[in-house]
Amino acid sequence: MLFLWLYMFYSCAGSCAGLTTRGSPAPPRAAPPLPPLPPGEPGEESSLEEQRAAPDAGSPISISSFFNGSGTKRLPQAIIIGVKKGGTRALLEFLRVHPDVRAVGAEPHFFDRNYERGLAWYRDLMPRTLEGQITMEKTPSYFVTKEAPARISSMCKGTKLIVVVRDPVTRAISDYTQTLSKKPDIPTFESLTFKNRTTGLIDTSWSAIQIGIYAKHLENWLLYFPIGQILFVSGERLISDPAGELGRVQDFLGLKRIITDKHFYFNKTKGFPCLKKAEGSSKPHCLGKTKGRTHPDIDQEVVQRLRDFYRPFNMKFYQMTGQDFGWD
């Protein structure tokens, strides 16, 4: 009888229940159809953090491990699903200051690369939480992974989703800059942008371009999740007003607004806000040297063509989300 009780208790602890999703707003008005795209799937992100080692999917979880340490390992109730080079690392680090948020540091890549390992493997990656705390993870490539929405919905239809978005042109240049830092001999940004520069045909099969077509990716998520269950965070406002954006995130997660202006200072050298005190530390903390890289000079004609290309997709995205991000 004791064993049965422990088994039932642990099974419940592993569920993603614990957060109630706020009521969904009325759906936005229908928007005009998006312009067609040439065929091409988004490429795999080339610079995501190395995932943390974990036991095999089929390894049993012992009762003794349940009692080791404080709290319980639970499946995440909230996930930062995107986007790459949008500001997801900053958001996660800021959120971890909150005493009721516990998050995985490394990107699990469960719903895109490791799904066959199973939910037991995934849950074992999670930090232990106490009653009332939220378990989170972030993997930016989920947003552009076709299978991710169905897989997350299958885990828990009530999972809260957060997407950090950024001007798609700036995001693409930042993406290229990151790759360039690792592969200095890659072709120029300008040559990768076009299938044919003479005709001005944009190469949407290049992942740096494809990721920024947010409206296309969002359509896939809305097949499985209501719009009110997804919070869209502005990467630009995360820099200019981190406390304001964190206030929205805390409200969305049902948390008390503990993270405020007093937690941040602006680092002029890096060009973005830093924490006065990081999680578990009394010292100031800025994101590492891989963040805030200087972008290469890009031909302004190419930049303008990209802005023209993204404009209808941005307008569609604004209508779908009910937010104007002011990217043009």
PDB file of C-alpha atoms in Angstrom, residues 22 37 43 56 63 86 100 153 210 236 242 263 288 300:
ATOM      1  CA  ARG A  22      -5.524  32.988 -18.641  1.00  0.00           C
ATOM      2  CA  LEU A  37       7.263  31.146 -50.467  1.00  0.00           C
ATOM      3  CA  GLY A  43      17.855  24.849 -41.480  1.00  0.00           C
ATOM      4  CA  ASP A  56      18.968   6.905 -21.082  1.00  0.00           C
ATOM      5  CA  ILE A  63      12.036   5.911  -5.119  1.00  0.00           C
ATOM      6  CA  GLY A  86      15.951  37.145 -30.286  1.00  0.00           C
ATOM      7  CA  ASP A 100       9.363  31.022  -7.846  1.00  0.00           C
ATOM      8  CA  SER A 153       0.535  19.709 -26.757  1.00  0.00           C
ATOM      9  CA  GLN A 210      13.525  31.505 -42.776  1.00  0.00           C
ATOM     10  CA  GLU A 236      13.997  45.350 -28.529  1.00  0.00           C
ATOM     11  CA  PRO A 242      13.724  45.006 -19.312  1.00  0.00           C
ATOM     12  CA  HIS A 263      17.376  44.449 -10.570  1.00  0.00           C
ATOM     13  CA  GLY A 288      28.851  36.232 -21.840  1.00  0.00           C
ATOM     14  CA  GLN A 300      22.214  48.960 -47.270  1.00  0.00           C
TER      15      GLN A 300
END
